mmCIF file of C-alpha atoms in Angstrom:
data_model
loop_
_atom_site.group_PDB
_atom_site.id
_atom_site.type_symbol
_atom_site.label_atom_id
_atom_site.label_comp_id
_atom_site.label_asym_id
_atom_site.label_seq_id
_atom_site.Cartn_x
_atom_site.Cartn_y
_atom_site.Cartn_z
ATOM 1 C CA MET A 1 -20.953 12.105 7.968
ATOM 2 C CA ARG A 2 -17.433 11.099 8.953
ATOM 3 C CA ALA A 3 -14.656 11.774 6.464
ATOM 4 C CA ILE A 4 -10.893 12.123 6.198
ATOM 5 C CA VAL A 5 -10.222 15.849 5.840
ATOM 6 C CA VAL A 6 -6.896 17.235 4.617
ATOM 7 C CA GLU A 7 -6.371 20.698 6.081
ATOM 8 C CA ARG A 8 -2.752 21.232 4.962
ATOM 9 C CA PHE A 9 -0.658 19.479 2.319
ATOM 10 C CA GLY A 10 1.784 17.017 3.790
ATOM 11 C CA VAL A 11 0.300 17.234 7.284
ATOM 12 C CA VAL A 12 -1.357 14.028 8.485
ATOM 13 C CA PRO A 13 -5.132 14.484 8.091
ATOM 14 C CA ALA A 14 -7.829 13.633 10.614
ATOM 15 C CA VAL A 15 -11.332 12.152 10.728
ATOM 16 C CA ARG A 16 -13.901 14.955 10.906
ATOM 17 C CA GLU A 17 -17.666 15.340 10.948
ATOM 18 C CA VAL A 18 -18.691 17.136 7.747
ATOM 19 C CA ALA A 19 -21.907 17.710 5.826
ATOM 20 C CA GLU A 20 -23.130 14.912 3.586
ATOM 21 C CA PRO A 21 -22.948 15.696 -0.152
ATOM 22 C CA GLU A 22 -26.099 16.823 -1.909
ATOM 23 C CA VAL A 23 -27.252 15.134 -5.090
ATOM 24 C CA SER A 24 -27.041 17.272 -8.240
ATOM 25 C CA ALA A 25 -28.926 17.082 -11.514
ATOM 26 C CA GLY A 26 -27.444 14.306 -13.618
ATOM 27 C CA GLY A 27 -25.604 12.834 -10.659
ATOM 28 C CA VAL A 28 -26.022 10.426 -7.773
ATOM 29 C CA VAL A 29 -24.831 10.121 -4.191
ATOM 30 C CA LEU A 30 -23.370 6.808 -3.081
ATOM 31 C CA LYS A 31 -23.143 5.293 0.351
ATOM 32 C CA VAL A 32 -19.509 4.209 0.309
ATOM 33 C CA GLU A 33 -19.158 0.520 1.091
ATOM 34 C CA ALA A 34 -15.456 0.242 0.238
ATOM 35 C CA THR A 35 -12.741 2.491 -1.143
ATOM 36 C CA GLY A 36 -9.123 1.847 -2.026
ATOM 37 C CA LEU A 37 -6.032 3.565 -0.628
ATOM 38 C CA CYS A 38 -3.877 4.411 -3.654
ATOM 39 C CA ARG A 39 -0.522 6.136 -4.189
ATOM 40 C CA SER A 40 -2.392 8.759 -6.217
ATOM 41 C CA ASP A 41 -4.139 9.722 -2.955
ATOM 42 C CA TRP A 42 -0.697 10.224 -1.416
ATOM 43 C CA HIS A 43 0.352 12.448 -4.332
ATOM 44 C CA GLY A 44 -2.775 14.542 -3.801
ATOM 45 C CA TRP A 45 -2.153 14.822 -0.062
ATOM 46 C CA GLN A 46 1.411 15.965 -0.770
ATOM 47 C CA GLY A 47 0.134 18.801 -2.961
ATOM 48 C CA HIS A 48 1.224 17.334 -6.298
ATOM 49 C CA ASP A 49 -2.172 17.913 -7.940
ATOM 50 C CA SER A 50 -3.051 21.502 -8.805
ATOM 51 C CA ASP A 51 -6.798 20.731 -8.918
ATOM 52 C CA ILE A 52 -7.028 20.067 -5.182
ATOM 53 C CA VAL A 53 -8.363 22.918 -3.058
ATOM 54 C CA LEU A 54 -8.133 22.706 0.733
ATOM 55 C CA PRO A 55 -9.842 21.615 2.889
ATOM 56 C CA HIS A 56 -10.205 18.383 0.957
ATOM 57 C CA VAL A 57 -11.454 14.802 1.239
ATOM 58 C CA PRO A 58 -9.356 12.298 -0.793
ATOM 59 C CA GLY A 59 -10.483 8.988 -2.292
ATOM 60 C CA HIS A 60 -11.154 7.948 -5.881
ATOM 61 C CA GLU A 61 -11.370 4.105 -5.958
ATOM 62 C CA LEU A 62 -14.830 3.303 -4.728
ATOM 63 C CA ALA A 63 -17.837 1.043 -4.678
ATOM 64 C CA GLY A 64 -21.146 1.432 -2.921
ATOM 65 C CA THR A 65 -24.918 1.617 -3.099
ATOM 66 C CA ILE A 66 -26.884 4.486 -4.587
ATOM 67 C CA ALA A 67 -28.339 6.634 -1.804
ATOM 68 C CA ALA A 68 -29.844 9.440 -3.898
ATOM 69 C CA VAL A 69 -30.598 9.937 -7.616
ATOM 70 C CA GLY A 70 -30.530 13.353 -9.271
ATOM 71 C CA ASP A 71 -32.893 14.765 -11.859
ATOM 72 C CA GLY A 72 -32.321 13.448 -15.368
ATOM 73 C CA VAL A 73 -30.742 10.148 -14.300
ATOM 74 C CA THR A 74 -32.601 7.150 -15.708
ATOM 75 C CA GLY A 75 -32.121 3.418 -15.289
ATOM 76 C CA TRP A 76 -30.614 3.711 -11.811
ATOM 77 C CA GLU A 77 -32.369 3.412 -8.467
ATOM 78 C CA ILE A 78 -31.629 3.827 -4.786
ATOM 79 C CA GLY A 79 -29.970 0.646 -3.517
ATOM 80 C CA ASP A 80 -28.253 -0.308 -6.794
ATOM 81 C CA ARG A 81 -24.747 -1.692 -6.289
ATOM 82 C CA VAL A 82 -22.259 0.242 -8.423
ATOM 83 C CA THR A 83 -18.714 1.335 -9.022
ATOM 84 C CA THR A 84 -17.275 3.982 -11.329
ATOM 85 C CA PRO A 85 -14.028 4.862 -13.089
ATOM 86 C CA PHE A 86 -12.034 7.478 -11.202
ATOM 87 C CA ILE A 87 -12.424 9.635 -14.311
ATOM 88 C CA CYS A 88 -16.017 10.857 -14.407
ATOM 89 C CA ALA A 89 -16.418 11.930 -18.030
ATOM 90 C CA CYS A 90 -18.940 14.500 -19.230
ATOM 91 C CA GLY A 91 -20.404 12.252 -21.949
ATOM 92 C CA GLU A 92 -20.930 15.126 -24.393
ATOM 93 C CA CYS A 93 -17.550 16.266 -25.738
ATOM 94 C CA GLU A 94 -15.750 15.006 -28.849
ATOM 95 C CA GLN A 95 -13.629 12.499 -26.928
ATOM 96 C CA CYS A 96 -16.660 11.098 -25.119
ATOM 97 C CA ARG A 97 -18.646 10.804 -28.336
ATOM 98 C CA GLU A 98 -15.753 8.788 -29.780
ATOM 99 C CA GLY A 99 -15.732 6.486 -26.751
ATOM 100 C CA ASN A 100 -12.578 7.896 -25.165
ATOM 101 C CA GLN A 101 -14.057 9.002 -21.865
ATOM 102 C CA GLN A 102 -10.753 8.309 -20.089
ATOM 103 C CA VAL A 103 -9.294 11.461 -21.696
ATOM 104 C CA CYS A 104 -12.419 13.647 -21.480
ATOM 105 C CA PRO A 105 -11.247 17.285 -21.210
ATOM 106 C CA ASN A 106 -14.245 18.069 -18.974
ATOM 107 C CA GLN A 107 -13.689 15.148 -16.602
ATOM 108 C CA LEU A 108 -14.196 15.397 -12.871
ATOM 109 C CA GLN A 109 -12.323 13.109 -10.515
ATOM 110 C CA PRO A 110 -13.592 12.390 -6.987
ATOM 111 C CA GLY A 111 -10.812 12.970 -4.503
ATOM 112 C CA PHE A 112 -9.099 15.476 -6.794
ATOM 113 C CA ASN A 113 -11.508 17.950 -8.443
ATOM 114 C CA TYR A 114 -13.950 17.649 -5.560
ATOM 115 C CA TRP A 115 -14.403 15.756 -2.288
ATOM 116 C CA GLY A 116 -13.878 12.035 -2.656
ATOM 117 C CA SER A 117 -14.656 8.679 -1.111
ATOM 118 C CA PHE A 118 -12.641 8.641 2.135
ATOM 119 C CA ALA A 119 -16.024 9.253 3.684
ATOM 120 C CA GLU A 120 -19.352 7.623 4.385
ATOM 121 C CA TYR A 121 -20.956 9.209 1.305
ATOM 122 C CA VAL A 122 -19.663 10.572 -1.995
ATOM 123 C CA ALA A 123 -21.285 12.413 -4.898
ATOM 124 C CA LEU A 124 -20.732 11.309 -8.500
ATOM 125 C CA PRO A 125 -21.438 13.582 -11.486
ATOM 126 C CA PHE A 126 -22.486 12.540 -14.998
ATOM 127 C CA ALA A 127 -23.965 9.323 -13.604
ATOM 128 C CA GLN A 128 -25.513 8.192 -16.869
ATOM 129 C CA VAL A 129 -22.076 7.889 -18.470
ATOM 130 C CA ASN A 130 -19.973 6.690 -15.557
ATOM 131 C CA LEU A 131 -21.882 4.251 -13.355
ATOM 132 C CA VAL A 132 -21.001 0.578 -13.687
ATOM 133 C CA ARG A 133 -23.445 -1.984 -12.308
ATOM 134 C CA LEU A 134 -21.771 -4.600 -10.133
ATOM 135 C CA PRO A 135 -22.456 -8.309 -10.527
ATOM 136 C CA ASP A 136 -24.332 -9.625 -7.478
ATOM 137 C CA GLU A 137 -21.506 -12.036 -6.693
ATOM 138 C CA MET A 138 -18.793 -9.347 -6.646
ATOM 139 C CA SER A 139 -17.918 -7.932 -3.220
ATOM 140 C CA PHE A 140 -17.615 -4.207 -2.637
ATOM 141 C CA ASP A 141 -13.998 -4.696 -1.557
ATOM 142 C CA THR A 142 -13.144 -6.305 -4.901
ATOM 143 C CA ALA A 143 -15.031 -3.638 -6.840
ATOM 144 C CA ALA A 144 -13.278 -0.796 -5.010
ATOM 145 C CA GLY A 145 -9.961 -1.851 -6.511
ATOM 146 C CA LEU A 146 -11.289 -1.863 -10.073
ATOM 147 C CA GLY A 147 -11.904 1.845 -10.563
ATOM 148 C CA CYS A 148 -8.287 2.960 -10.593
ATOM 149 C CA ARG A 149 -5.503 0.425 -10.203
ATOM 150 C CA PHE A 150 -6.966 -2.711 -11.781
ATOM 151 C CA ALA A 151 -8.938 -0.996 -14.540
ATOM 152 C CA THR A 152 -5.994 1.290 -15.282
ATOM 153 C CA SER A 153 -3.708 -1.728 -15.620
ATOM 154 C CA PHE A 154 -6.266 -3.614 -17.712
ATOM 155 C CA ARG A 155 -6.501 -0.789 -20.223
ATOM 156 C CA ALA A 156 -2.733 -0.209 -20.216
ATOM 157 C CA VAL A 157 -1.769 -3.847 -20.712
ATOM 158 C CA HIS A 158 -4.625 -5.067 -22.901
ATOM 159 C CA GLN A 159 -6.117 -2.094 -24.730
ATOM 160 C CA VAL A 160 -3.134 0.270 -25.089
ATOM 161 C CA GLY A 161 -0.093 -2.008 -24.853
ATOM 162 C CA LYS A 162 -1.832 -4.832 -26.731
ATOM 163 C CA VAL A 163 0.209 -7.431 -24.873
ATOM 164 C CA ARG A 164 0.122 -10.802 -26.614
ATOM 165 C CA ALA A 165 0.776 -14.366 -25.518
ATOM 166 C CA GLY A 166 4.456 -15.257 -25.519
ATOM 167 C CA GLU A 167 5.758 -11.697 -25.173
ATOM 168 C CA ASP A 168 8.231 -10.771 -22.434
ATOM 169 C CA VAL A 169 6.739 -8.048 -20.224
ATOM 170 C CA VAL A 170 8.745 -6.307 -17.479
ATOM 171 C CA VAL A 171 6.730 -4.507 -14.795
ATOM 172 C CA PHE A 172 8.611 -1.973 -12.664
ATOM 173 C CA GLY A 173 6.936 -1.345 -9.311
ATOM 174 C CA CYS A 174 4.744 -3.918 -7.588
ATOM 175 C CA GLY A 175 2.212 -1.808 -5.784
ATOM 176 C CA GLY A 176 -1.478 -2.090 -6.651
ATOM 177 C CA VAL A 177 -1.059 -0.998 -10.284
ATOM 178 C CA GLY A 178 2.013 -3.155 -10.841
ATOM 179 C CA LEU A 179 0.590 -6.297 -9.264
ATOM 180 C CA SER A 180 -2.597 -5.820 -11.282
ATOM 181 C CA ALA A 181 -0.498 -5.527 -14.437
ATOM 182 C CA VAL A 182 1.417 -8.692 -13.533
ATOM 183 C CA MET A 183 -1.824 -10.629 -13.080
ATOM 184 C CA ILE A 184 -3.413 -9.291 -16.274
ATOM 185 C CA ALA A 185 -0.355 -9.763 -18.509
ATOM 186 C CA ALA A 186 0.157 -13.308 -17.196
ATOM 187 C CA ALA A 187 -3.516 -14.108 -17.844
ATOM 188 C CA LEU A 188 -3.013 -12.937 -21.442
ATOM 189 C CA GLY A 189 -0.217 -15.491 -21.815
ATOM 190 C CA ALA A 190 2.751 -13.146 -21.513
ATOM 191 C CA ARG A 191 5.936 -14.069 -19.668
ATOM 192 C CA VAL A 192 6.122 -11.475 -16.908
ATOM 193 C CA VAL A 193 9.167 -10.312 -14.977
ATOM 194 C CA ALA A 194 8.455 -8.086 -11.940
ATOM 195 C CA VAL A 195 10.890 -5.562 -10.449
ATOM 196 C CA ASP A 196 10.674 -3.958 -7.002
ATOM 197 C CA THR A 197 12.743 -3.066 -3.945
ATOM 198 C CA ASN A 198 10.327 -4.851 -1.594
ATOM 199 C CA PRO A 199 10.855 -8.637 -1.254
ATOM 200 C CA GLY A 200 7.270 -9.002 -0.011
ATOM 201 C CA ALA A 201 5.928 -7.315 -3.138
ATOM 202 C CA LEU A 202 8.060 -9.582 -5.333
ATOM 203 C CA GLU A 203 6.708 -12.611 -3.504
ATOM 204 C CA LEU A 204 3.161 -11.451 -4.290
ATOM 205 C CA ALA A 205 4.154 -10.868 -7.912
ATOM 206 C CA ARG A 206 5.257 -14.485 -8.199
ATOM 207 C CA LYS A 207 1.969 -15.541 -6.615
ATOM 208 C CA TYR A 208 0.006 -13.516 -9.179
ATOM 209 C CA GLY A 209 1.788 -14.853 -12.241
ATOM 210 C CA ALA A 210 5.299 -13.433 -12.593
ATOM 211 C CA ALA A 211 7.644 -16.017 -14.130
ATOM 212 C CA ASP A 212 10.672 -14.230 -12.636
ATOM 213 C CA THR A 213 11.361 -11.372 -10.241
ATOM 214 C CA VAL A 214 14.325 -9.018 -9.949
ATOM 215 C CA GLN A 215 15.385 -6.944 -6.964
ATOM 216 C CA ALA A 216 15.641 -3.305 -8.052
ATOM 217 C CA GLY A 217 19.214 -2.057 -8.044
ATOM 218 C CA PRO A 218 22.285 -1.204 -10.131
ATOM 219 C CA THR A 219 22.441 -4.644 -11.778
ATOM 220 C CA ALA A 220 18.720 -4.864 -12.603
ATOM 221 C CA VAL A 221 19.009 -3.863 -16.281
ATOM 222 C CA GLU A 222 21.649 -6.508 -16.989
ATOM 223 C CA GLU A 223 19.637 -9.170 -15.155
ATOM 224 C CA LEU A 224 16.484 -8.243 -17.039
ATOM 225 C CA ARG A 225 18.202 -8.387 -20.409
ATOM 226 C CA ASP A 226 19.495 -11.849 -19.563
ATOM 227 C CA LEU A 227 16.066 -13.048 -18.389
ATOM 228 C CA THR A 228 14.361 -11.753 -21.542
ATOM 229 C CA GLY A 229 16.929 -13.038 -24.006
ATOM 230 C CA GLY A 230 18.273 -9.630 -24.970
ATOM 231 C CA GLY A 231 15.350 -7.371 -24.159
ATOM 232 C CA ALA A 232 11.635 -7.206 -23.400
ATOM 233 C CA ARG A 233 8.869 -6.543 -25.890
ATOM 234 C CA VAL A 234 6.966 -4.457 -23.330
ATOM 235 C CA THR A 235 7.926 -2.554 -20.183
ATOM 236 C CA MET A 236 5.724 -0.711 -17.722
ATOM 237 C CA ASP A 237 6.562 1.942 -15.145
ATOM 238 C CA ALA A 238 3.811 1.345 -12.594
ATOM 239 C CA LEU A 239 5.373 3.555 -9.928
ATOM 240 C CA GLY A 240 6.551 6.795 -11.534
ATOM 241 C CA SER A 241 10.283 7.503 -11.443
ATOM 242 C CA ASN A 242 12.828 9.090 -13.747
ATOM 243 C CA ALA A 243 15.296 6.301 -12.880
ATOM 244 C CA ILE A 244 12.712 3.614 -13.657
ATOM 245 C CA VAL A 245 11.913 5.205 -17.013
ATOM 246 C CA HIS A 246 15.572 5.057 -18.013
ATOM 247 C CA GLN A 247 15.840 1.426 -16.911
ATOM 248 C CA ALA A 248 12.611 0.492 -18.677
ATOM 249 C CA LEU A 249 13.767 1.994 -21.976
ATOM 250 C CA ALA A 250 17.203 0.371 -21.615
ATOM 251 C CA VAL A 251 15.580 -3.051 -21.153
ATOM 252 C CA LEU A 252 13.449 -2.845 -24.329
ATOM 253 C CA ARG A 253 14.518 -4.639 -27.474
ATOM 254 C CA PRO A 254 14.233 -2.717 -30.783
ATOM 255 C CA ARG A 255 10.647 -1.689 -31.617
ATOM 256 C CA GLY A 256 9.632 -2.417 -28.038
ATOM 257 C CA ARG A 257 6.733 -0.716 -26.274
ATOM 258 C CA HIS A 258 6.953 1.204 -23.002
ATOM 259 C CA LEU A 259 3.798 1.817 -20.971
ATOM 260 C CA GLN A 260 3.875 4.826 -18.662
ATOM 261 C CA VAL A 261 1.214 4.586 -15.970
ATOM 262 C CA GLY A 262 3.017 5.856 -12.859
ATOM 263 C CA LEU A 263 2.757 9.602 -12.286
ATOM 264 C CA LEU A 264 5.918 11.687 -12.713
ATOM 265 C CA PRO A 265 5.352 14.842 -10.624
ATOM 266 C CA SER A 266 9.042 15.838 -10.896
ATOM 267 C CA GLY A 267 9.172 15.289 -14.653
ATOM 268 C CA VAL A 268 11.401 12.941 -16.616
ATOM 269 C CA GLN A 269 14.421 13.119 -18.908
ATOM 270 C CA LEU A 270 14.212 10.880 -21.981
ATOM 271 C CA ASP A 271 16.936 9.438 -24.176
ATOM 272 C CA VAL A 272 15.146 10.551 -27.315
ATOM 273 C CA SER A 273 17.944 9.299 -29.568
ATOM 274 C CA ARG A 274 17.287 5.748 -28.344
ATOM 275 C CA LEU A 275 13.545 6.190 -28.856
ATOM 276 C CA ILE A 276 14.209 7.221 -32.450
ATOM 277 C CA GLY A 277 17.083 4.909 -33.309
ATOM 278 C CA GLN A 278 15.435 1.781 -31.893
ATOM 279 C CA GLU A 279 11.907 2.809 -32.965
ATOM 280 C CA LEU A 280 10.646 2.433 -29.435
ATOM 281 C CA GLN A 281 7.079 3.351 -28.550
ATOM 282 C CA TRP A 282 6.247 5.451 -25.488
ATOM 283 C CA LEU A 283 2.591 4.835 -24.629
ATOM 284 C CA GLY A 284 0.715 6.763 -21.972
ATOM 285 C CA SER A 285 -2.361 5.198 -20.421
ATOM 286 C CA HIS A 286 -4.852 6.921 -18.143
ATOM 287 C CA GLY A 287 -7.725 5.082 -16.514
ATOM 288 C CA MET A 288 -10.480 3.248 -18.403
ATOM 289 C CA ALA A 289 -13.913 4.268 -19.674
ATOM 290 C CA ALA A 290 -17.000 2.815 -18.013
ATOM 291 C CA HIS A 291 -18.375 1.378 -21.268
ATOM 292 C CA THR A 292 -15.302 -0.880 -21.595
ATOM 293 C CA TYR A 293 -15.740 -2.486 -18.154
ATOM 294 C CA PRO A 294 -17.859 -5.480 -19.313
ATOM 295 C CA GLU A 295 -14.907 -7.349 -20.867
ATOM 296 C CA MET A 296 -12.926 -6.980 -17.645
ATOM 297 C CA LEU A 297 -15.904 -7.929 -15.468
ATOM 298 C CA ASP A 298 -16.518 -11.042 -17.594
ATOM 299 C CA LEU A 299 -12.903 -12.133 -17.078
ATOM 300 C CA VAL A 300 -13.295 -11.569 -13.338
ATOM 301 C CA ALA A 301 -16.559 -13.520 -13.266
ATOM 302 C CA SER A 302 -14.946 -16.421 -15.131
ATOM 303 C CA GLY A 303 -12.026 -16.545 -12.691
ATOM 304 C CA VAL A 304 -9.409 -15.713 -15.331
ATOM 305 C CA LEU A 305 -8.711 -12.504 -13.409
ATOM 306 C CA ARG A 306 -8.878 -12.429 -9.602
ATOM 307 C CA PRO A 307 -8.499 -8.832 -8.380
ATOM 308 C CA GLN A 308 -9.795 -9.905 -4.976
ATOM 309 C CA ASP A 309 -6.543 -11.801 -4.439
ATOM 310 C CA LEU A 310 -4.630 -8.526 -4.551
ATOM 311 C CA ILE A 311 -6.280 -7.265 -1.342
ATOM 312 C CA THR A 312 -3.876 -7.762 1.546
ATOM 313 C CA ARG A 313 -5.286 -5.352 4.138
ATOM 314 C CA THR A 314 -8.679 -3.941 5.165
ATOM 315 C CA ILE A 315 -8.852 -0.872 7.415
ATOM 316 C CA THR A 316 -11.403 1.676 8.649
ATOM 317 C CA LEU A 317 -11.522 5.463 8.243
ATOM 318 C CA ASP A 318 -9.815 5.831 11.614
ATOM 319 C CA ASP A 319 -6.801 3.927 10.280
ATOM 320 C CA VAL A 320 -6.428 6.041 7.136
ATOM 321 C CA PRO A 321 -4.242 8.905 8.441
ATOM 322 C CA ALA A 322 -1.509 6.525 9.562
ATOM 323 C CA ALA A 323 -1.850 4.374 6.437
ATOM 324 C CA LEU A 324 -1.571 7.450 4.205
ATOM 325 C CA ASP A 325 1.529 8.568 6.072
ATOM 326 C CA GLU A 326 3.100 5.120 5.614
ATOM 327 C CA LEU A 327 3.146 5.698 1.844
ATOM 328 C CA THR A 328 5.768 8.398 2.373
ATOM 329 C CA THR A 329 8.394 5.752 3.051
ATOM 330 C CA GLY A 330 7.211 3.122 0.562
ATOM 331 C CA THR A 331 4.289 1.233 -0.896
ATOM 332 C CA PRO A 332 3.007 -1.698 1.207
ATOM 333 C CA ALA A 333 2.702 -4.992 -0.624
ATOM 334 C CA GLY A 334 -0.749 -5.605 -2.064
ATOM 335 C CA VAL A 335 -3.897 -3.471 -2.014
ATOM 336 C CA THR A 336 -5.372 -1.735 1.020
ATOM 337 C CA VAL A 337 -9.164 -1.309 1.139
ATOM 338 C CA ILE A 338 -10.981 1.077 3.472
ATOM 339 C CA GLN A 339 -14.383 0.201 4.859
ATOM 340 C CA PRO A 340 -16.148 3.183 6.440
ATOM 341 C CA PRO A 341 -17.435 1.829 9.769
ATOM 342 C CA ALA A 342 -20.874 3.421 9.730
ATOM 343 C CA ARG A 343 -23.569 1.574 7.778
ATOM 344 C CA ARG A 344 -26.481 3.978 7.903
ATOM 345 C CA PRO A 345 -29.524 3.189 5.776
#
């Protein structure tokens, strides 16, 4: 099969011919119909993830059809249309038994722990726990964006942050995660303010429900306080930046909630005295378990949420090396979806 193979961290990868994955007991192999290009893939390519062993195939947001079913997998057949969370949980540990598969200590992540979906085929472990059946009317392109960015934002905003109608929510960073958060928070009835350096991203944020937008810069905190009447109830760092974290905490009103979704590979320095004195909450959120997808899928089916509107670009595997390199200088507005060109039966 054709796949994007990273030979050296930070060096632009290439399309190679590699062996197709073999199905394992308890797992399946998918024919990849669509897969998202995410900033987390860039972090992995840069060597920021210690789990990655070279050579490596990235890709963790995916949708496709089952091409092979391993021993012990029941209820799934070749040809079924599916997606999966990027966190493939074991299904047997304490966290999984309690329904918290998104923090499973035995998790495997395609594109990080093993070869991922920037390829024509990808293997998925623990299929019984992690496969999500796609509605017939949902396109593979739409589904590919659910497994990381949209589902991550849905859990962060709705399940962890518990955003309520009428609350002021400030989203820092309007890439795929941030724009998803804008759309979801607005659909919940919140008043959303989006912050970014990219005017095109801010324009999309307004399109997806932001009541106001602010250009990132030295005056952003003051502007945001004015727009939120003295401070937001909820802030989210959807990009991952020490500077953003400080701004997000400075914008919160007392007893406000900060959602940290963006990765912080260089670490972060916190004003702990403000966290304590203002009783602020720092809430981490990491992916979303497969068993909680139905609520999100129902909202998509009803038209309340429209993740398909976030897709601004569709490319092929041959376009991926350049697109991955582009992330070094910034995040393009909207979501990029990769469609492997081969459609072998």
